[in-house]
Amino acid sequence: MGGFFGVASKTDCVKDVFFGTDYHSHLGTVRGGLASQGPNGIKRFIHDISTTPFRSKFEDDLPHLKGETGIGVISDTDDQPVIIHSHLGTYALVTVAKIGNVEELVTEAFKTKTTHFAELGGGNINPTELVAALINREASFVDGIRYAQSRIEGSCSLMLMTEKGIFAARDRLGRTPIALGSKDGSFAAASETCSFPNLGYTVDRQLGPGEIARLHADGVETLQPPGDKMQICSFLWVYYGYPASSYEGINVEAARNRCGAALARKDDVEIDMVCGIPDSGIGHAIGYASERGVPYRRPFVKYTPTWPRSFMPQDQTVRDEVARMKLIPIHELVRGSRMLFCEDSIVRGTQLQDTIRLLFRAGAKDVHMRPACPPLIRACKFLNFSRSKSELDLAGRKAIAELEPDNAPQVQDYAETGSPKYCAMVERIRRRLGLTTLKYQELGNMVEAIGLPKDKLCTYCWDSAE
Amino acid sequence: MGGFFGVASKTDCVKDVFFGTDYHSHLGTVRGGLASQGPNGIKRFIHDISTTPFRSKFEDDLPHLKGETGIGVISDTDDQPVIIHSHLGTYALVTVAKIGNVEELVTEAFKTKTTHFAELGGGNINPTELVAALINREASFVDGIRYAQSRIEGSCSLMLMTEKGIFAARDRLGRTPIALGSKDGSFAAASETCSFPNLGYTVDRQLGPGEIARLHADGVETLQPPGDKMQICSFLWVYYGYPASSYEGINVEAARNRCGAALARKDDVEIDMVCGIPDSGIGHAIGYASERGVPYRRPFVKYTPTWPRSFMPQDQTVRDEVARMKLIPIHELVRGSRMLFCEDSIVRGTQLQDTIRLLFRAGAKDVHMRPACPPLIRACKFLNFSRSKSELDLAGRKAIAELEPDNAPQVQDYAETGSPKYCAMVERIRRRLGLTTLKYQELGNMVEAIGLPKDKLCTYCWDSAE
Amino acid sequence: MGGFFGVASKTDCVKDVFFGTDYHSHLGTVRGGLASQGPNGIKRFIHDISTTPFRSKFEDDLPHLKGETGIGVISDTDDQPVIIHSHLGTYALVTVAKIGNVEELVTEAFKTKTTHFAELGGGNINPTELVAALINREASFVDGIRYAQSRIEGSCSLMLMTEKGIFAARDRLGRTPIALGSKDGSFAAASETCSFPNLGYTVDRQLGPGEIARLHADGVETLQPPGDKMQICSFLWVYYGYPASSYEGINVEAARNRCGAALARKDDVEIDMVCGIPDSGIGHAIGYASERGVPYRRPFVKYTPTWPRSFMPQDQTVRDEVARMKLIPIHELVRGSRMLFCEDSIVRGTQLQDTIRLLFRAGAKDVHMRPACPPLIRACKFLNFSRSKSELDLAGRKAIAELEPDNAPQVQDYAETGSPKYCAMVERIRRRLGLTTLKYQELGNMVEAIGLPKDKLCTYCWDSAE
Amino acid sequence: MGGFFGVASKTDCVKDVFFGTDYHSHLGTVRGGLASQGPNGIKRFIHDISTTPFRSKFEDDLPHLKGETGIGVISDTDDQPVIIHSHLGTYALVTVAKIGNVEELVTEAFKTKTTHFAELGGGNINPTELVAALINREASFVDGIRYAQSRIEGSCSLMLMTEKGIFAARDRLGRTPIALGSKDGSFAAASETCSFPNLGYTVDRQLGPGEIARLHADGVETLQPPGDKMQICSFLWVYYGYPASSYEGINVEAARNRCGAALARKDDVEIDMVCGIPDSGIGHAIGYASERGVPYRRPFVKYTPTWPRSFMPQDQTVRDEVARMKLIPIHELVRGSRMLFCEDSIVRGTQLQDTIRLLFRAGAKDVHMRPACPPLIRACKFLNFSRSKSELDLAGRKAIAELEPDNAPQVQDYAETGSPKYCAMVERIRRRLGLTTLKYQELGNMVEAIGLPKDKLCTYCWDSAE
């Protein structure tokens, strides 16, 4: 998905930008980038972070970055920040975006015969450079950002650093978040609020949907007020967000605890312990355990010292090993147990299947699964949501395809909890995974656990609602 | 402390050694090393792992390592493995050791005028090379290892790789562990059993105190049987070990759960939630919560994507920031709460003090602390136990020094739970840390939670027993 | 100045491009770049070559480059090749250019509000990206290249790699050269013909001024025929070119030998030996020695193993040392000698002054200097000619300024060999350098030694002719 | 062969050691090393220099090296400096040595059961560590060095850095040189005197054979006076040494000029030009040209910007290309010419054969060769002389083997210039190389050109004399 962090300060802010960006490392595994605006202009570093953590890669660059304004980014896709010279001036740009209509926008740009894209590393047009080209079409940054957001199908939040500070612009429908924070003499914007407290920043507020603000050393001013409509991604609470972060003022860990409690209230299966698949399943599991008064246990631990994140080794044979290396079973806790696992969601279920087999082999008596959200039946078209590349690979869609092999099934029919089609789909998934029981969260309960009105949340992947 | 992993196999074992060693990364932050014994002799790589994880550093070396025998090490001190040519042949050596009498041993070695040490990087004699020099004094590897262990004050477990397999030798009193594992065609030895399951190895057994075994492609043979006396470090369960590991057949997470439960059985303080200081406090906290039926919660999370381990940046100003960067508070959960924290132990308490202040500032109503072991009054002299450099810096010893500034206090007097001196010391610690209440585990309860007879456990840091 | 090399072949050509580009290393010290066009599009690497040779930097990239078409560049300024996506398609571009009117061209580009420049590393607009933006203004590559060359003040030779081969375009007035070579199944273009023989290429011909050719696996076709006017830089023979290269069919070493002979024919000073300042002075000196029948000697050697080229260490204190490190005097040959040095030219003379002092200190009896060209009185405005940053720093211009401190002198008056003003200027230079005698080449003799008609050669820096 | 450089100074000397060692880069292509003795002990860096020049590799280390004493080394074999802790104290050691009896010395060392060798990188015992082990056998450094030199078959010059300065010890028979230099407040020792002038050092004198001196901040004292016998390698002047260096007060370039002149005095072949195979053939050729009054020309140039030295790329396919890449022919000078080449010597002649063919293909009319020394018939057993791995591969020995295929020929019979066997051998070599004529230097003339008495020079490879 990606995330960014920026600071406008009265003093050198490079260290804050370094650590603040690092606190977004859970949001991407491909590229990291830092840029600072100092007396000699913009200085930038971009590194591959696929096999080495952000901090290890950027530590050597710190002495070469200086400035009172700076931005950083963790990207799951392109090289960022891009640095652009245009009629608007020289600026650095970072985005958290998905552009569904790249081809259309590029074709249009090439019609003028005056636009080109200067690739920065990969073989394709850099999406962030494309956003810049759209911004440049207008006479001011604010008009340009609005124009770019209006033309992009998908979503686009961004930060744009100029000599006059940082323009922070949240996606038109607020699909991805931007928070504002401050401390004495410094103003910051970030995707994740968990980046603020340890750097001394207070969380001031969230930008609203479509809002554009400019951060400078003396404060923050709103240049474009927020819109009414919001479609923030529910998965931020269920899966993506860091437990210590909040969006729209709602904390992730607390929302997960409520999700788990909601699952528990509908459940009476007999179990010895509740467990969570790290990392995001843990918050759900703790909530479940507390609500039912059943012990929370860790029969599985993740090897965090070096497996904290998706790690993509170059060697393919090594890469194949990685999936099953992260979680270590504790046989002493598994043996003879009736276990209930909470997990954020079931995407393809491939790894889960292995895990469940391993548990039974280690002597588990029963293994129950309680996903914190309903079955996924759509792939996301709004965010770079790497977990479901192909819609038809989703565990739910596979089950539907097996149930109606010859038809073009109405997937929407399977979205209604408790309906015969829903039940048949869930049962197929349960059997394929080899679970003792499988009960999904109901959509209404998940929405309630998050705590925002349903029409402000994007729930497309569960109920096709746009 | 350090840890090691070795394999003797019928086929190339480099990948197993790479991942198996990586699973020891929580035991050291200074150097990593790998060596393989292939057709062209021993090949070795050593890297600084202080700012970049083991796997990132060694991934590029994998294509250059080949062999059916291999060893790896995570070291908190010296460069390892050392490769030694001597009258015994050519071999690679890794150790988990503390040598208290380096100076005596070196002086003795120099008397012969035929011994030298060829420094491998740092400015001092490499302790592992010193162990090798002791081994070489005898006519065989087994006699040499026994001689070395008999001369070393402190402790010494080791693995020694030759053309004929790996000699694995556990410390004379078993202060540090070595486990044996196997899978089809491969035999492995490791400090941590958590390195076995995901590589397909079954845990076969632990080496006994002083036992020496040789691993080769066809099996494991004991060359020196185990001794009777054992003094394994209690802290392996309380703090050092990974939750998924077992020593003497006792799992770490389960022992921590029992530790927490023991604390809970003696407690009736009114609280809203139980929490654990990551990482080792969590197992204790889960046990406490379950025993008292109070919700386990995470008002604090560790930023695991890049802060999973002690990280030592080169730049001092950056280094100063690191301590307070790892844990992120969740204000939503802290506000208005009566919280009880479990932690493995209180060493100096400096960081803890900051954390507790932060919690009260975030709105905590009460903050109670329940360490999983008694107050520390001695610094370890048996292991490289980096947490307490100076005995007088220990929170307990500081309290004692304040209570008896003029005397040379009998620290042993403060070791008896419930005695007036003990209570005065604990109260001083509580006040300094700013805690609502502080209750330490009793030694007997901790020993019982671990589950070994007291005379097999080293408890020196709590009761001065040797 | 910079230089480039490209190949279109029926088979993989990466190794040829690697070595062919390396043979241009004497032309630049800042950046190197390689790009190949393979089945998966264009792949590119750019490295800083200021402290490490091209080959050391790019060797690790070779396995990652594949393709039957490839280009490489040694650049004294910007990051190259740039890779451009535009209405003309995707292409890689390298240039040997000086753009005197960057500001005008950028201002014009920004007027459309549809052009931006995406900086690749430095803080300014990349000149090669600017050339690309000009090319994109037309409907075809040939029209675009012609348009770009017509708009650029200075000079511009370039190579542009597309899926359909390489467009090689020589500067409108042929200020910088491009040669064509071929071997079985491969066609190449290069700045330096010395890159051809060891890779098996025969030198076929030079592109004419303004000529545009397309190289593909089956041959070379001229898309734009050469123009009539030529203004090729005389310094290519006198200083820049490698001895084994030829331009317009005239070999550098041979031209230097003729230059030296021309100096000798006008000289009768009594000397014991003739010497050349490495590297470019040697060819002149050999010609002089042979013509007069005086021994050629090496009382000075350059430390070629690691000082073969301008080397720019990061550390300023180290950088200051570098200038005087390259040449090592041989006292045995210097002592008591009457020495005559040939040198390509005298630019500022600063280093020369040190060298001459050193020779006298080492016991030289006489030190005579014979530059291969007339005094420089203009800074080049056509090429990136790093040797003379400021016109007023030229040894000739300094002398003129001293002779006429109050006037705005007519520098042209000093250009005529043998005139009183010329003699006064030369005498001042001689005295400042501490030389026994100083005699410059006459322009006509230099032109004759090169062997092209004067109107085809640019001689601006000596006689202000444009 | 290798070379070293050391300084003892009143102020920090790291920069001098860095540049001084760099000036030995022509003597080795495998490893470089630097060590400094500062207030915190010895600090050392060792790098692979096989594909990147010494300066590029060590520049980043400079800030980490501090000290008033320092040594550096260019090694063709082992990792150096080794740092040794022994009863003599802690010291760093560099050697220029060949140990012919390694096995005997190691076996003897292992007999004590108290000596080990701690490999530093490669798979074998480090020869410099073996020298250290020998030194340690005695009660003082001087006695130890004498003992080591007396036991080593081959040769051994060394520098040993302690807290009390640098012990510089020349080989017992002076087979390799050590020169002393000084400047205000600094005393230096070096293999090559060409390292002195540009760093401000005056050449004071050469150490005599077997002499041991100690350099400290206040001066140089001789601890062991020089011996009478000397056997310095003749090849230092003929091939190995840098033109600007002197040994025994005799400059290399001057000696080569005399060598060439000696060849010329015996020659009357009709030629158009004299040429030298770079680098070492040039000095010989210049001397020849001057003596006969024939023009010296460069129909061949070496691509010095990146091919200044033996370069060993990792990739074998690339490595195969390297041999023929360095020299670039200049067809304009070759065509129709009667050329005479001087070369230091003919070793195997493989590359030479290719070069000669290339010249004839480029249109040479005649190609004559005049080696500066007699035919080689023995491989060196005293130095690490990488040019002749196997004695039987020598061009001379191959010719002998062809002439007497069935016998065990008396190679000594072929050493006498002008004898029938000698002439038959030379004629075979000439034909194999395809030369027009081939005339070797006579041994007596070569010795005379060097200028030392024959009994002070080692001439073993030509006349088997020991």
mmCIF file with all atom_site columns, C-alpha atoms in Angstrom, chain D residues 210-262:
data_model
loop_
_atom_site.group_PDB
_atom_site.id
_atom_site.type_symbol
_atom_site.label_atom_id
_atom_site.label_alt_id
_atom_site.label_comp_id
_atom_site.label_asym_id
_atom_site.label_entity_id
_atom_site.label_seq_id
_atom_site.pdbx_PDB_ins_code
_atom_site.Cartn_x
_atom_site.Cartn_y
_atom_site.Cartn_z
_atom_site.occupancy
_atom_site.B_iso_or_equiv
_atom_site.pdbx_formal_charge
_atom_site.auth_seq_id
_atom_site.auth_comp_id
_atom_site.auth_asym_id
_atom_site.auth_atom_id
_atom_site.pdbx_PDB_model_num
ATOM 1  C CA . GLY D 1 210 ? 70.133 -8.807  6.375   1.00 0.00 ? 210 GLY D CA 1
ATOM 2  C CA . GLU D 1 211 ? 70.110 -5.371  7.979   1.00 0.00 ? 211 GLU D CA 1
ATOM 3  C CA . ILE D 1 212 ? 67.483 -4.683  10.647  1.00 0.00 ? 212 ILE D CA 1
ATOM 4  C CA . ALA D 1 213 ? 66.600 -1.105  11.553  1.00 0.00 ? 213 ALA D CA 1
ATOM 5  C CA . ARG D 1 214 ? 64.051 0.387   13.906  1.00 0.00 ? 214 ARG D CA 1
ATOM 6  C CA . LEU D 1 215 ? 62.199 3.517   12.765  1.00 0.00 ? 215 LEU D CA 1
ATOM 7  C CA . HIS D 1 216 ? 60.686 5.730   15.426  1.00 0.00 ? 216 HIS D CA 1
ATOM 8  C CA . ALA D 1 217 ? 59.572 9.337   15.604  1.00 0.00 ? 217 ALA D CA 1
ATOM 9  C CA . ASP D 1 218 ? 63.088 10.495  16.486  1.00 0.00 ? 218 ASP D CA 1
ATOM 10 C CA . GLY D 1 219 ? 65.127 8.630   13.941  1.00 0.00 ? 219 GLY D CA 1
ATOM 11 C CA . VAL D 1 220 ? 66.347 5.326   12.609  1.00 0.00 ? 220 VAL D CA 1
ATOM 12 C CA . GLU D 1 221 ? 68.750 3.006   14.407  1.00 0.00 ? 221 GLU D CA 1
ATOM 13 C CA . THR D 1 222 ? 70.435 -0.066  13.007  1.00 0.00 ? 222 THR D CA 1
ATOM 14 C CA . LEU D 1 223 ? 69.895 -3.070  15.280  1.00 0.00 ? 223 LEU D CA 1
ATOM 15 C CA . GLN D 1 224 ? 71.597 -5.602  13.056  1.00 0.00 ? 224 GLN D CA 1
ATOM 16 C CA . PRO D 1 225 ? 74.261 -4.459  10.593  1.00 0.00 ? 225 PRO D CA 1
ATOM 17 C CA . PRO D 1 226 ? 74.160 -5.513  6.959   1.00 0.00 ? 226 PRO D CA 1
ATOM 18 C CA . GLY D 1 227 ? 75.903 -8.680  5.775   1.00 0.00 ? 227 GLY D CA 1
ATOM 19 C CA . ASP D 1 228 ? 78.478 -8.973  3.024   1.00 0.00 ? 228 ASP D CA 1
ATOM 20 C CA . LYS D 1 229 ? 76.765 -11.228 0.580   1.00 0.00 ? 229 LYS D CA 1
ATOM 21 C CA . MET D 1 230 ? 74.083 -9.892  -1.732  1.00 0.00 ? 230 MET D CA 1
ATOM 22 C CA . GLN D 1 231 ? 71.887 -11.578 -4.331  1.00 0.00 ? 231 GLN D CA 1
ATOM 23 C CA . ILE D 1 232 ? 69.462 -8.870  -5.380  1.00 0.00 ? 232 ILE D CA 1
ATOM 24 C CA . CYS D 1 233 ? 67.044 -9.838  -8.159  1.00 0.00 ? 233 CYS D CA 1
ATOM 25 C CA . SER D 1 234 ? 68.144 -8.477  -11.569 1.00 0.00 ? 234 SER D CA 1
ATOM 26 C CA . PHE D 1 235 ? 64.549 -8.415  -12.699 1.00 0.00 ? 235 PHE D CA 1
ATOM 27 C CA . LEU D 1 236 ? 63.873 -5.448  -10.436 1.00 0.00 ? 236 LEU D CA 1
ATOM 28 C CA . TRP D 1 237 ? 65.609 -3.309  -13.034 1.00 0.00 ? 237 TRP D CA 1
ATOM 29 C CA . VAL D 1 238 ? 64.662 -5.308  -16.104 1.00 0.00 ? 238 VAL D CA 1
ATOM 30 C CA . TYR D 1 239 ? 60.971 -5.769  -15.396 1.00 0.00 ? 239 TYR D CA 1
ATOM 31 C CA . TYR D 1 240 ? 59.484 -5.350  -11.914 1.00 0.00 ? 240 TYR D CA 1
ATOM 32 C CA . GLY D 1 241 ? 60.558 -1.962  -10.701 1.00 0.00 ? 241 GLY D CA 1
ATOM 33 C CA . TYR D 1 242 ? 58.835 1.324   -11.413 1.00 0.00 ? 242 TYR D CA 1
ATOM 34 C CA . PRO D 1 243 ? 60.882 3.572   -13.736 1.00 0.00 ? 243 PRO D CA 1
ATOM 35 C CA . ALA D 1 244 ? 61.176 6.228   -11.045 1.00 0.00 ? 244 ALA D CA 1
ATOM 36 C CA . SER D 1 245 ? 62.559 3.815   -8.433  1.00 0.00 ? 245 SER D CA 1
ATOM 37 C CA . SER D 1 246 ? 66.184 3.059   -7.592  1.00 0.00 ? 246 SER D CA 1
ATOM 38 C CA . TYR D 1 247 ? 67.726 0.025   -5.903  1.00 0.00 ? 247 TYR D CA 1
ATOM 39 C CA . GLU D 1 248 ? 71.277 0.114   -4.575  1.00 0.00 ? 248 GLU D CA 1
ATOM 40 C CA . GLY D 1 249 ? 71.299 3.679   -5.863  1.00 0.00 ? 249 GLY D CA 1
ATOM 41 C CA . ILE D 1 250 ? 70.709 2.630   -9.451  1.00 0.00 ? 250 ILE D CA 1
ATOM 42 C CA . ASN D 1 251 ? 67.656 4.057   -11.180 1.00 0.00 ? 251 ASN D CA 1
ATOM 43 C CA . VAL D 1 252 ? 65.390 1.709   -13.113 1.00 0.00 ? 252 VAL D CA 1
ATOM 44 C CA . GLU D 1 253 ? 64.681 3.935   -16.128 1.00 0.00 ? 253 GLU D CA 1
ATOM 45 C CA . ALA D 1 254 ? 68.363 4.754   -16.526 1.00 0.00 ? 254 ALA D CA 1
ATOM 46 C CA . ALA D 1 255 ? 69.297 1.077   -16.309 1.00 0.00 ? 255 ALA D CA 1
ATOM 47 C CA . ARG D 1 256 ? 66.687 0.227   -18.922 1.00 0.00 ? 256 ARG D CA 1
ATOM 48 C CA . ASN D 1 257 ? 67.977 2.957   -21.196 1.00 0.00 ? 257 ASN D CA 1
ATOM 49 C CA . ARG D 1 258 ? 71.444 1.418   -20.844 1.00 0.00 ? 258 ARG D CA 1
ATOM 50 C CA . CYS D 1 259 ? 70.045 -2.051  -21.530 1.00 0.00 ? 259 CYS D CA 1
ATOM 51 C CA . GLY D 1 260 ? 68.477 -0.788  -24.739 1.00 0.00 ? 260 GLY D CA 1
ATOM 52 C CA . ALA D 1 261 ? 71.676 0.999   -25.729 1.00 0.00 ? 261 ALA D CA 1
ATOM 53 C CA . ALA D 1 262 ? 73.628 -2.234  -25.193 1.00 0.00 ? 262 ALA D CA 1
#
